[in-house]
Every structure is written in C-alpha cells, then in structure tokens.
Amino acid sequence: MEIGNVRPYIYPDIELDREEGQVIEDLKANSQPVIPDPDKWLEEELPQNILLTSVDALINWGRRSSLWPAICFPACCAFELIAANGPRFDLARFGMEILRASPRQADLMITAGTLTWKMAPNVRRIYNQMAEPKWVIAMGACGISGGIFASASYAVVPGYNHIIPVDVYVPGCPPRPEALIYGIQMLQKKIAKRRNLTLGKG
Amino acid sequence: MTVALSGKEIASQLEEKLPESIIESGQDYLVVKNESLLAVAAFLKDTRDLDFDYLNFITAVDYYDHFEVVYRLSSLEHNHSLVMKTRCAERENPVLPSVIGLWQGADFQEREIYDLMGIRFEGHPNMKRIFLWEGFAGHPLRKDFR
Ligand code: SF4
C-alpha cells in the first residue's frame, strides 16, 4: 500500500534536539542544590553611615517605586497576575504596571507558573539577560516547590530557586492578586533596606 | 450526535475482504492485528459507505502485559464513528505501523505516544520525542516507570 504525500520536515535534524537535550540534562545535573537568597545579609543589622544611608535611601526609593516585571508566565498562575494587573486590583498604583517583553528593560521577574525542565534553560536565559539590580518573586506553589507536580515530577523543576535566586515567595495555588501585591510590597521593603554604596572598596 | 457504528457489523464486512485481520470486535470497537492495521485502516478510510476520513485522536494504554493503541475515527460525510484498537505485546521495543500516510493528523500524536509510552511507529518520517527532551531516560506514562 502506498504511503505518500507526507510533508517534508524543515528541521529533521536530530542533532539540534540532542544538543538541546544535553543543555537540559546539564542544567538539571547542576541545579540540584538550592540557590540561597543573595540578600540574606539584609536581616543582620548593619552599621549605617549617615551620608551613605541617605543616598541609599534615594536610590532605593527610585528602584522600588518602579519595578517592571519581565514576562515569565509559564502556567495558570499567570491569570492571577493578569488580574492583579487589571483595573480591579490595579498594580499600577505601585508603579509596576508595565510588563516588559524585553528582559533588558525589566528588573523584576514574577515567576507565575509551573516550570518544566525543558523550559528551564530559557527562564535562566531571561533572568541572565535582565540588567542588574534584579529581583525575583516566586509566585504560587509551583514556583516555590513544584506544587502539585512536585511528587511525580519527571519533568517539573521543584522550585525556581534551583534555577535562579528568589527574593520573595508568595504561596497559594494560585495566590490571590492581593497576596501577590502583598508579596511585591514585601519586596519593596526589602529593597528599601539595601545598601548600594560602601565606604572604602569601590 | 455522531452515530457509533457497530464494530461487529464492520468486522463481518472485513472478514470477507481481509480474512483473519480482526482479533475481537464489540459494540463499538474493533481490535485489529498489528500486521493488518494499515490494510484495515485503508479499508475503513476508502470504502464508500464507511468513509472514515477523520482521525479524532490516537492514544495508548498500558495494561502491563501489553500495550493497546486506540484510534478513534469518524466520518465527516456520514457523521458516524468507530474505535479501532490494536495490541502490542512487546515491551522492550514495541513497533507498530504508522497511519500518517492515511491521516496526517497522526503526526504529533504518534510522536507523543512514542515519547510517553515508548511505542515506535514505523513509517513515520520524524519519529522522535515531542514533549520531553532528547536524552530523557525512559517513557514516563508506562506503569512501571521509575
Ligand atoms: S501554583 Fe497552582 S495555579 Fe500556580 S502554576 Fe502551579 S498549579 Fe497553577
């Protein structure tokens, strides 16, 4: 019997797939330990310098008042984020209504959704492309630990903190927009505590 | 509503055309031998008053001692449907013929079954994983995975 009329493939190249698979396997192997929060030291009380604190305060005020999130919405939590951006919850009140399609213009990543290992290299690349200083909010159970997929996860990353450092965790499945907004306010408080200038070393 | 054709009636039609191709038939399904899968599929598609020109979906079931691959067919012309199944006892390297030459829609679904169940479809032009990455160990929808 004749089997014809089969569309030729544009990328029949198994090599490309193998390369991609290798990247994913490497990332998976290298991201077993959890990345600690880079701003852990903020919890310690630091000796503050009067001049620098007021400059810091200005810089931090500027930074925390215009957080622009990068688009990284792999699953259902995205809808709560969209709701938070919409007119009812109105994230624009806090100066962060502009979702940036380009990571170069963003300084906040809200990880709204389940992350699979196949997607993980791309999220990591988006994070790496964001300009410093940058922050990450892990939104939802999936963002924190893999959520409902954690126990049977042959393909799900058990928490974004295996891939990128996370600043604030917002629990829920999905979190309500209020919870997300509260998480963002927590992040703003955290940014307010940052010390950007240090005496002595450049 | 789509009318589900009787598998038994079609099996008796097939018995004349392609003897010994059917293992079992029921109210709305046929179980076909692996070797005659393509011939039966072509018969179902090309016979005038059957005319199964649309493949709704393909899926696979793991029964531990064998895999069952299920094809749901319908006819847009006559608005009737039928379930065609085939079984595959091999576990290490199960192979079935691909129906992509008859229904182009089989393309991604056969790749999905290969990815998650590990059944190869012979004659598929691009038989490789579709969801998981190349190099993933095992086929996760098998009952004995992990
Ligand atoms: S935490 Fe719940 S709502 Fe959010 S991505 Fe995971 S499953 Fe979806």
mmCIF file of C-alpha atoms and ligand atoms in Angstrom:
data_model
loop_
_atom_site.group_PDB
_atom_site.id
_atom_site.type_symbol
_atom_site.label_atom_id
_atom_site.label_comp_id
_atom_site.label_asym_id
_atom_site.label_seq_id
_atom_site.Cartn_x
_atom_site.Cartn_y
_atom_site.Cartn_z
ATOM 1 C CA MET A 1 0.000 0.000 0.000
ATOM 2 C CA GLU A 2 1.266 3.422 -0.887
ATOM 3 C CA ILE A 3 2.109 5.922 1.809
ATOM 4 C CA GLY A 4 2.878 9.164 0.072
ATOM 5 C CA ASN A 5 2.090 12.809 0.376
ATOM 6 C CA VAL A 6 3.942 13.210 3.648
ATOM 7 C CA ARG A 7 5.097 16.733 4.271
ATOM 8 C CA PRO A 8 8.866 17.077 4.355
ATOM 9 C CA TYR A 9 10.210 18.401 7.633
ATOM 10 C CA ILE A 10 12.013 21.676 7.856
ATOM 11 C CA TYR A 11 14.190 20.591 10.774
ATOM 12 C CA PRO A 12 14.659 16.863 10.595
ATOM 13 C CA ASP A 13 17.891 17.414 12.402
ATOM 14 C CA ILE A 14 18.095 15.175 15.438
ATOM 15 C CA GLU A 15 21.434 16.782 16.285
ATOM 16 C CA LEU A 16 19.739 20.029 17.288
ATOM 17 C CA ASP A 17 17.466 18.088 19.615
ATOM 18 C CA ARG A 18 20.369 16.222 21.134
ATOM 19 C CA GLU A 19 22.173 19.476 21.811
ATOM 20 C CA GLU A 20 19.084 20.926 23.439
ATOM 21 C CA GLY A 21 18.644 17.755 25.475
ATOM 22 C CA GLN A 22 22.245 17.953 26.616
ATOM 23 C CA VAL A 23 21.784 21.551 27.757
ATOM 24 C CA ILE A 24 18.748 20.500 29.775
ATOM 25 C CA GLU A 25 20.473 17.470 31.278
ATOM 26 C CA ASP A 26 23.471 19.594 32.271
ATOM 27 C CA LEU A 27 21.289 22.241 33.841
ATOM 28 C CA LYS A 28 19.353 19.566 35.703
ATOM 29 C CA ALA A 29 22.516 17.963 36.987
ATOM 30 C CA ASN A 30 23.962 21.302 38.079
ATOM 31 C CA SER A 31 20.868 22.678 39.776
ATOM 32 C CA GLN A 32 20.232 20.098 42.464
ATOM 33 C CA PRO A 33 21.301 22.397 45.335
ATOM 34 C CA VAL A 34 19.003 25.311 46.075
ATOM 35 C CA ILE A 35 20.387 28.777 45.331
ATOM 36 C CA PRO A 36 20.353 30.765 48.586
ATOM 37 C CA ASP A 37 18.779 34.191 48.771
ATOM 38 C CA PRO A 38 21.542 36.648 47.824
ATOM 39 C CA ASP A 39 20.199 39.276 50.209
ATOM 40 C CA LYS A 40 20.244 37.109 53.298
ATOM 41 C CA TRP A 41 22.670 39.576 54.928
ATOM 42 C CA LEU A 42 19.911 42.174 54.962
ATOM 43 C CA GLU A 43 18.488 40.560 58.045
ATOM 44 C CA GLU A 44 21.560 41.419 60.047
ATOM 45 C CA GLU A 45 21.637 44.915 61.452
ATOM 46 C CA LEU A 46 24.395 46.741 59.693
ATOM 47 C CA PRO A 47 26.339 49.727 60.926
ATOM 48 C CA GLN A 48 24.967 52.534 58.803
ATOM 49 C CA ASN A 49 26.765 55.600 57.608
ATOM 50 C CA ILE A 50 24.642 58.718 57.723
ATOM 51 C CA LEU A 51 25.660 60.246 54.411
ATOM 52 C CA LEU A 52 25.502 56.969 52.510
ATOM 53 C CA THR A 53 22.207 55.953 54.017
ATOM 54 C CA SER A 54 20.514 58.998 52.711
ATOM 55 C CA VAL A 55 21.954 58.447 49.223
ATOM 56 C CA ASP A 56 20.964 54.819 49.532
ATOM 57 C CA ALA A 57 17.509 55.836 50.568
ATOM 58 C CA LEU A 58 17.128 57.900 47.425
ATOM 59 C CA ILE A 59 18.434 55.180 45.138
ATOM 60 C CA ASN A 60 16.305 52.536 46.804
ATOM 61 C CA TRP A 61 13.259 54.743 46.628
ATOM 62 C CA GLY A 62 13.781 55.091 42.881
ATOM 63 C CA ARG A 63 14.312 51.415 42.409
ATOM 64 C CA ARG A 64 11.468 50.115 44.466
ATOM 65 C CA SER A 65 8.946 52.564 43.084
ATOM 66 C CA SER A 66 9.249 51.471 39.505
ATOM 67 C CA LEU A 67 9.636 47.720 39.432
ATOM 68 C CA TRP A 68 8.956 46.499 35.946
ATOM 69 C CA PRO A 69 8.234 42.789 35.664
ATOM 70 C CA ALA A 70 9.635 40.678 32.845
ATOM 71 C CA ILE A 71 7.223 38.342 31.130
ATOM 72 C CA CYS A 72 7.746 34.844 32.501
ATOM 73 C CA PHE A 73 4.343 33.215 32.876
ATOM 74 C CA PRO A 74 4.591 29.545 32.057
ATOM 75 C CA ALA A 75 1.288 28.349 33.570
ATOM 76 C CA CYS A 76 -2.002 29.043 35.320
ATOM 77 C CA CYS A 77 -0.738 31.474 37.997
ATOM 78 C CA ALA A 78 -0.355 33.931 35.147
ATOM 79 C CA PHE A 79 -4.068 34.617 35.255
ATOM 80 C CA GLU A 80 -3.924 35.898 38.789
ATOM 81 C CA LEU A 81 -1.024 38.051 37.766
ATOM 82 C CA ILE A 82 -3.042 39.354 34.837
ATOM 83 C CA ALA A 83 -5.923 40.015 37.209
ATOM 84 C CA ALA A 84 -3.536 41.860 39.509
ATOM 85 C CA ASN A 85 -2.529 43.994 36.548
ATOM 86 C CA GLY A 86 -6.092 44.651 35.522
ATOM 87 C CA PRO A 87 -8.282 47.546 36.606
ATOM 88 C CA ARG A 88 -9.758 45.876 39.686
ATOM 89 C CA PHE A 89 -6.563 45.254 41.600
ATOM 90 C CA ASP A 90 -4.620 47.845 39.651
ATOM 91 C CA LEU A 91 -0.952 47.097 40.155
ATOM 92 C CA ALA A 92 -0.229 50.446 38.515
ATOM 93 C CA ARG A 93 -0.810 52.040 41.911
ATOM 94 C CA PHE A 94 2.638 50.790 42.862
ATOM 95 C CA GLY A 95 4.422 51.867 39.710
ATOM 96 C CA MET A 96 4.755 48.481 38.108
ATOM 97 C CA GLU A 97 2.017 48.129 35.577
ATOM 98 C CA ILE A 98 4.337 47.841 32.611
ATOM 99 C CA LEU A 99 5.089 44.228 31.778
ATOM 100 C CA ARG A 100 8.240 44.256 29.718
ATOM 101 C CA ALA A 101 8.510 41.871 26.811
ATOM 102 C CA SER A 102 12.235 42.505 26.755
ATOM 103 C CA PRO A 103 14.176 41.350 29.811
ATOM 104 C CA ARG A 104 16.643 44.192 29.220
ATOM 105 C CA GLN A 105 14.053 46.666 30.408
ATOM 106 C CA ALA A 106 12.861 44.678 33.400
ATOM 107 C CA ASP A 107 14.149 44.401 36.926
ATOM 108 C CA LEU A 108 11.599 42.080 38.476
ATOM 109 C CA MET A 109 10.746 38.540 37.455
ATOM 110 C CA ILE A 110 7.431 37.219 38.730
ATOM 111 C CA THR A 111 7.588 33.502 38.086
ATOM 112 C CA ALA A 112 3.906 32.851 37.615
ATOM 113 C CA GLY A 113 3.639 29.171 36.877
ATOM 114 C CA THR A 114 4.924 25.656 36.676
ATOM 115 C CA LEU A 115 8.408 25.377 35.255
ATOM 116 C CA THR A 116 9.400 22.271 33.318
ATOM 117 C CA TRP A 117 12.988 21.276 32.814
ATOM 118 C CA LYS A 118 12.562 21.789 29.106
ATOM 119 C CA MET A 119 11.659 25.418 29.734
ATOM 120 C CA ALA A 120 14.228 25.960 32.494
ATOM 121 C CA PRO A 121 17.192 26.968 30.272
ATOM 122 C CA ASN A 122 15.037 29.659 28.681
ATOM 123 C CA VAL A 123 13.916 31.090 32.019
ATOM 124 C CA ARG A 124 17.502 31.084 33.168
ATOM 125 C CA ARG A 125 18.474 32.923 29.988
ATOM 126 C CA ILE A 126 15.765 35.541 30.508
ATOM 127 C CA TYR A 127 16.995 36.024 34.059
ATOM 128 C CA ASN A 128 20.583 36.386 32.897
ATOM 129 C CA GLN A 129 19.552 38.972 30.325
ATOM 130 C CA MET A 130 17.889 41.201 32.880
ATOM 131 C CA ALA A 131 20.009 44.154 33.900
ATOM 132 C CA GLU A 132 21.229 44.425 37.490
ATOM 133 C CA PRO A 133 19.840 45.093 40.009
ATOM 134 C CA LYS A 134 17.136 42.460 39.616
ATOM 135 C CA TRP A 135 14.752 40.635 41.875
ATOM 136 C CA VAL A 136 12.633 37.509 41.663
ATOM 137 C CA ILE A 137 9.261 36.751 43.222
ATOM 138 C CA ALA A 138 8.373 33.043 43.209
ATOM 139 C CA MET A 139 4.631 33.062 42.766
ATOM 140 C CA GLY A 140 2.484 30.078 43.677
ATOM 141 C CA ALA A 141 3.144 26.599 44.973
ATOM 142 C CA CYS A 142 4.768 25.604 41.694
ATOM 143 C CA GLY A 143 7.182 28.486 41.862
ATOM 144 C CA ILE A 144 8.129 27.621 45.419
ATOM 145 C CA SER A 145 8.439 23.850 45.340
ATOM 146 C CA GLY A 146 6.916 22.375 42.196
ATOM 147 C CA GLY A 147 3.499 22.401 43.881
ATOM 148 C CA ILE A 148 1.097 19.633 42.964
ATOM 149 C CA PHE A 149 3.625 18.340 40.452
ATOM 150 C CA ALA A 150 6.453 18.017 42.932
ATOM 151 C CA SER A 151 5.887 14.395 43.925
ATOM 152 C CA ALA A 152 5.601 12.991 40.418
ATOM 153 C CA SER A 153 7.861 15.417 38.687
ATOM 154 C CA TYR A 154 9.775 13.703 35.966
ATOM 155 C CA ALA A 155 9.623 16.944 34.084
ATOM 156 C CA VAL A 156 8.894 19.735 36.583
ATOM 157 C CA VAL A 157 11.540 21.839 38.309
ATOM 158 C CA PRO A 158 10.973 21.561 42.089
ATOM 159 C CA GLY A 159 11.030 25.286 42.703
ATOM 160 C CA TYR A 160 12.540 28.194 40.810
ATOM 161 C CA ASN A 161 15.220 28.528 43.441
ATOM 162 C CA HIS A 162 17.027 25.656 41.757
ATOM 163 C CA ILE A 163 17.454 27.794 38.664
ATOM 164 C CA ILE A 164 17.576 31.413 39.834
ATOM 165 C CA PRO A 165 17.908 33.133 43.237
ATOM 166 C CA VAL A 166 14.497 34.021 44.670
ATOM 167 C CA ASP A 167 13.829 37.038 46.908
ATOM 168 C CA VAL A 168 10.197 36.675 47.934
ATOM 169 C CA TYR A 169 7.933 33.619 47.998
ATOM 170 C CA VAL A 170 4.183 34.057 47.574
ATOM 171 C CA PRO A 171 2.301 30.862 48.494
ATOM 172 C CA GLY A 172 -1.044 29.772 47.068
ATOM 173 C CA CYS A 173 -2.362 27.770 44.154
ATOM 174 C CA PRO A 174 -2.816 30.261 42.683
ATOM 175 C CA PRO A 175 -2.223 33.142 45.119
ATOM 176 C CA ARG A 176 -4.904 35.778 45.101
ATOM 177 C CA PRO A 177 -3.923 39.073 43.499
ATOM 178 C CA GLU A 178 -3.931 40.613 46.987
ATOM 179 C CA ALA A 179 -1.319 38.079 48.046
ATOM 180 C CA LEU A 180 0.813 38.918 45.056
ATOM 181 C CA ILE A 181 0.528 42.613 45.765
ATOM 182 C CA TYR A 182 1.473 41.938 49.376
ATOM 183 C CA GLY A 183 4.489 39.983 48.123
ATOM 184 C CA ILE A 184 5.515 42.883 45.949
ATOM 185 C CA GLN A 185 5.224 45.239 48.912
ATOM 186 C CA MET A 186 7.430 42.892 50.927
ATOM 187 C CA LEU A 187 9.946 43.075 48.122
ATOM 188 C CA GLN A 188 9.759 46.858 48.174
ATOM 189 C CA LYS A 189 10.513 46.822 51.881
ATOM 190 C CA LYS A 190 13.426 44.553 51.198
ATOM 191 C CA ILE A 191 14.777 46.856 48.527
ATOM 192 C CA ALA A 192 14.415 49.786 50.894
ATOM 193 C CA LYS A 193 16.915 48.097 53.195
ATOM 194 C CA ARG A 194 19.574 47.612 50.553
ATOM 195 C CA ARG A 195 22.953 49.238 50.895
ATOM 196 C CA ASN A 196 24.182 50.226 47.458
ATOM 197 C CA LEU A 197 27.245 52.248 48.396
ATOM 198 C CA THR A 198 30.020 51.048 50.618
ATOM 199 C CA LEU A 199 32.868 53.027 52.077
ATOM 200 C CA GLY A 200 36.395 52.062 51.104
ATOM 201 C CA LYS A 201 36.167 49.396 48.458
ATOM 202 C CA GLY A 202 34.768 50.713 45.190
ATOM 203 C CA MET B 1 -24.838 13.350 17.630
ATOM 204 C CA THR B 2 -22.349 11.159 15.912
ATOM 205 C CA VAL B 3 -23.634 7.620 15.426
ATOM 206 C CA ALA B 4 -21.290 4.932 16.733
ATOM 207 C CA LEU B 5 -21.177 2.181 14.127
ATOM 208 C CA SER B 6 -21.320 -1.385 15.334
ATOM 209 C CA GLY B 7 -17.887 -2.935 15.434
ATOM 210 C CA LYS B 8 -19.390 -6.361 14.937
ATOM 211 C CA GLU B 9 -21.014 -5.408 11.622
ATOM 212 C CA ILE B 10 -17.863 -3.853 10.281
ATOM 213 C CA ALA B 11 -15.917 -6.866 11.449
ATOM 214 C CA SER B 12 -18.153 -9.116 9.377
ATOM 215 C CA GLN B 13 -17.607 -6.873 6.332
ATOM 216 C CA LEU B 14 -13.889 -7.023 6.953
ATOM 217 C CA GLU B 15 -13.977 -10.773 7.336
ATOM 218 C CA GLU B 16 -14.822 -11.055 3.621
ATOM 219 C CA LYS B 17 -12.298 -8.509 2.386
ATOM 220 C CA LEU B 18 -9.403 -9.153 4.746
ATOM 221 C CA PRO B 19 -9.857 -12.504 6.433
ATOM 222 C CA GLU B 20 -8.145 -13.079 9.763
ATOM 223 C CA SER B 21 -7.427 -9.398 10.368
ATOM 224 C CA ILE B 22 -9.691 -8.947 13.387
ATOM 225 C CA ILE B 23 -8.925 -10.348 16.825
ATOM 226 C CA GLU B 24 -12.033 -9.168 18.571
ATOM 227 C CA SER B 25 -14.988 -6.904 17.970
ATOM 228 C CA GLY B 26 -17.592 -5.370 20.226
ATOM 229 C CA GLN B 27 -20.466 -2.933 20.306
ATOM 230 C CA ASP B 28 -18.400 -0.015 19.046
ATOM 231 C CA TYR B 29 -14.859 -1.186 18.621
ATOM 232 C CA LEU B 30 -12.617 -3.454 16.609
ATOM 233 C CA VAL B 31 -9.344 -4.985 17.722
ATOM 234 C CA VAL B 32 -7.080 -5.407 14.737
ATOM 235 C CA LYS B 33 -3.934 -7.472 14.298
ATOM 236 C CA ASN B 34 -0.734 -5.471 14.014
ATOM 237 C CA GLU B 35 0.091 -6.808 10.573
ATOM 238 C CA SER B 36 -3.280 -5.877 9.122
ATOM 239 C CA LEU B 37 -3.552 -2.473 10.826
ATOM 240 C CA LEU B 38 -2.698 -0.459 7.720
ATOM 241 C CA ALA B 39 -4.845 -2.551 5.420
ATOM 242 C CA VAL B 40 -7.847 -2.301 7.744
ATOM 243 C CA ALA B 41 -7.288 1.421 8.243
ATOM 244 C CA ALA B 42 -7.131 1.963 4.496
ATOM 245 C CA PHE B 43 -10.295 -0.090 4.063
ATOM 246 C CA LEU B 44 -12.118 1.967 6.673
ATOM 247 C CA LYS B 45 -10.966 5.193 5.112
ATOM 248 C CA ASP B 46 -11.569 4.374 1.472
ATOM 249 C CA THR B 47 -14.730 2.293 1.483
ATOM 250 C CA ARG B 48 -17.539 4.445 0.198
ATOM 251 C CA ASP B 49 -20.201 3.992 2.806
ATOM 252 C CA LEU B 50 -17.741 3.930 5.716
ATOM 253 C CA ASP B 51 -15.586 6.833 4.632
ATOM 254 C CA PHE B 52 -13.653 7.376 7.889
ATOM 255 C CA ASP B 53 -11.791 10.425 6.681
ATOM 256 C CA TYR B 54 -11.144 11.988 10.069
ATOM 257 C CA LEU B 55 -8.911 10.689 12.840
ATOM 258 C CA ASN B 56 -10.150 12.203 16.110
ATOM 259 C CA PHE B 57 -7.239 11.008 18.181
ATOM 260 C CA ILE B 58 -4.788 8.233 18.865
ATOM 261 C CA THR B 59 -3.972 7.201 22.360
ATOM 262 C CA ALA B 60 -2.244 4.322 24.089
ATOM 263 C CA VAL B 61 -2.965 2.321 27.234
ATOM 264 C CA ASP B 62 -0.511 0.288 29.251
ATOM 265 C CA TYR B 63 -2.021 -2.985 30.529
ATOM 266 C CA TYR B 64 1.272 -4.274 31.978
ATOM 267 C CA ASP B 65 1.361 -7.362 29.739
ATOM 268 C CA HIS B 66 0.547 -5.485 26.567
ATOM 269 C CA PHE B 67 0.009 -2.022 25.158
ATOM 270 C CA GLU B 68 -3.221 -1.121 23.467
ATOM 271 C CA VAL B 69 -3.249 1.680 20.921
ATOM 272 C CA VAL B 70 -6.654 3.217 20.320
ATOM 273 C CA TYR B 71 -7.651 5.074 17.157
ATOM 274 C CA ARG B 72 -10.917 6.942 17.148
ATOM 275 C CA LEU B 73 -12.191 7.503 13.644
ATOM 276 C CA SER B 74 -15.127 9.434 12.331
ATOM 277 C CA SER B 75 -16.642 10.273 9.048
ATOM 278 C CA LEU B 76 -17.446 13.906 8.440
ATOM 279 C CA GLU B 77 -19.599 12.910 5.490
ATOM 280 C CA HIS B 78 -21.812 10.347 7.219
ATOM 281 C CA ASN B 79 -21.388 11.581 10.784
ATOM 282 C CA HIS B 80 -20.560 8.226 12.298
ATOM 283 C CA SER B 81 -17.640 6.969 14.324
ATOM 284 C CA LEU B 82 -15.732 3.844 15.252
ATOM 285 C CA VAL B 83 -12.958 2.880 17.635
ATOM 286 C CA MET B 84 -10.168 0.807 16.185
ATOM 287 C CA LYS B 85 -7.668 -0.747 18.562
ATOM 288 C CA THR B 86 -4.550 -2.753 18.193
ATOM 289 C CA ARG B 87 -2.404 -4.550 20.711
ATOM 290 C CA CYS B 88 1.288 -4.862 21.101
ATOM 291 C CA ALA B 89 2.714 -7.438 23.495
ATOM 292 C CA GLU B 90 6.340 -6.474 23.072
ATOM 293 C CA ARG B 91 7.657 -4.293 25.922
ATOM 294 C CA GLU B 92 11.316 -3.727 25.164
ATOM 295 C CA ASN B 93 10.941 -2.330 21.686
ATOM 296 C CA PRO B 94 7.293 -2.152 20.639
ATOM 297 C CA VAL B 95 6.741 -1.231 16.991
ATOM 298 C CA LEU B 96 3.532 -0.503 15.118
ATOM 299 C CA PRO B 97 2.915 0.766 11.596
ATOM 300 C CA SER B 98 2.273 4.496 11.321
ATOM 301 C CA VAL B 99 -1.026 5.712 9.887
ATOM 302 C CA ILE B 100 0.381 9.094 8.937
ATOM 303 C CA GLY B 101 0.030 8.227 5.245
ATOM 304 C CA LEU B 102 -3.721 7.935 5.708
ATOM 305 C CA TRP B 103 -4.376 10.650 8.277
ATOM 306 C CA GLN B 104 -1.869 13.473 8.547
ATOM 307 C CA GLY B 105 -3.252 14.325 11.962
ATOM 308 C CA ALA B 106 -1.499 11.257 13.316
ATOM 309 C CA ASP B 107 1.828 13.047 13.106
ATOM 310 C CA PHE B 108 2.158 14.690 16.526
ATOM 311 C CA GLN B 109 0.050 12.128 18.347
ATOM 312 C CA GLU B 110 2.232 9.249 17.272
ATOM 313 C CA ARG B 111 5.242 11.224 18.413
ATOM 314 C CA GLU B 112 3.530 11.848 21.732
ATOM 315 C CA ILE B 113 2.840 8.128 22.181
ATOM 316 C CA TYR B 114 6.449 7.383 21.330
ATOM 317 C CA ASP B 115 7.595 9.997 23.819
ATOM 318 C CA LEU B 116 5.435 8.942 26.752
ATOM 319 C CA MET B 117 4.808 5.240 26.103
ATOM 320 C CA GLY B 118 7.781 4.235 24.006
ATOM 321 C CA ILE B 119 5.910 2.701 21.102
ATOM 322 C CA ARG B 120 7.685 3.312 17.797
ATOM 323 C CA PHE B 121 5.663 3.926 14.673
ATOM 324 C CA GLU B 122 7.284 2.561 11.614
ATOM 325 C CA GLY B 123 6.947 4.754 8.528
ATOM 326 C CA HIS B 124 6.660 7.989 10.488
ATOM 327 C CA PRO B 125 9.071 10.461 8.867
ATOM 328 C CA ASN B 126 10.116 12.170 12.109
ATOM 329 C CA MET B 127 9.869 9.643 14.912
ATOM 330 C CA LYS B 128 11.399 11.446 17.849
ATOM 331 C CA ARG B 129 10.349 12.863 21.208
ATOM 332 C CA ILE B 130 7.915 15.741 21.178
ATOM 333 C CA PHE B 131 7.449 16.937 24.806
ATOM 334 C CA LEU B 132 10.453 15.685 26.682
ATOM 335 C CA TRP B 133 13.959 16.449 25.682
ATOM 336 C CA GLU B 134 16.230 14.216 23.675
ATOM 337 C CA GLY B 135 18.230 12.159 26.161
ATOM 338 C CA PHE B 136 15.447 11.740 28.725
ATOM 339 C CA ALA B 137 15.666 8.284 30.277
ATOM 340 C CA GLY B 138 12.538 6.160 29.929
ATOM 341 C CA HIS B 139 8.942 6.726 28.925
ATOM 342 C CA PRO B 140 7.040 8.255 31.838
ATOM 343 C CA LEU B 141 3.467 7.157 31.125
ATOM 344 C CA ARG B 142 4.382 3.497 31.337
ATOM 345 C CA LYS B 143 3.031 1.993 34.514
ATOM 346 C CA ASP B 144 6.414 0.659 35.517
ATOM 347 C CA PHE B 145 8.239 3.961 35.014
ATOM 348 C CA ARG B 146 10.660 4.503 37.865
HETATM 349 S S1 SF4 C 1 0.695 27.119 41.840
HETATM 350 FE FE1 SF4 C 1 -1.276 26.303 41.149
HETATM 351 S S2 SF4 C 1 -2.161 27.961 39.914
HETATM 352 FE FE2 SF4 C 1 0.036 28.382 40.134
HETATM 353 S S3 SF4 C 1 1.002 27.473 38.331
HETATM 354 FE FE3 SF4 C 1 1.063 25.962 39.966
HETATM 355 S S4 SF4 C 1 -0.771 24.725 39.628
HETATM 356 FE FE4 SF4 C 1 -1.040 26.621 38.501
#
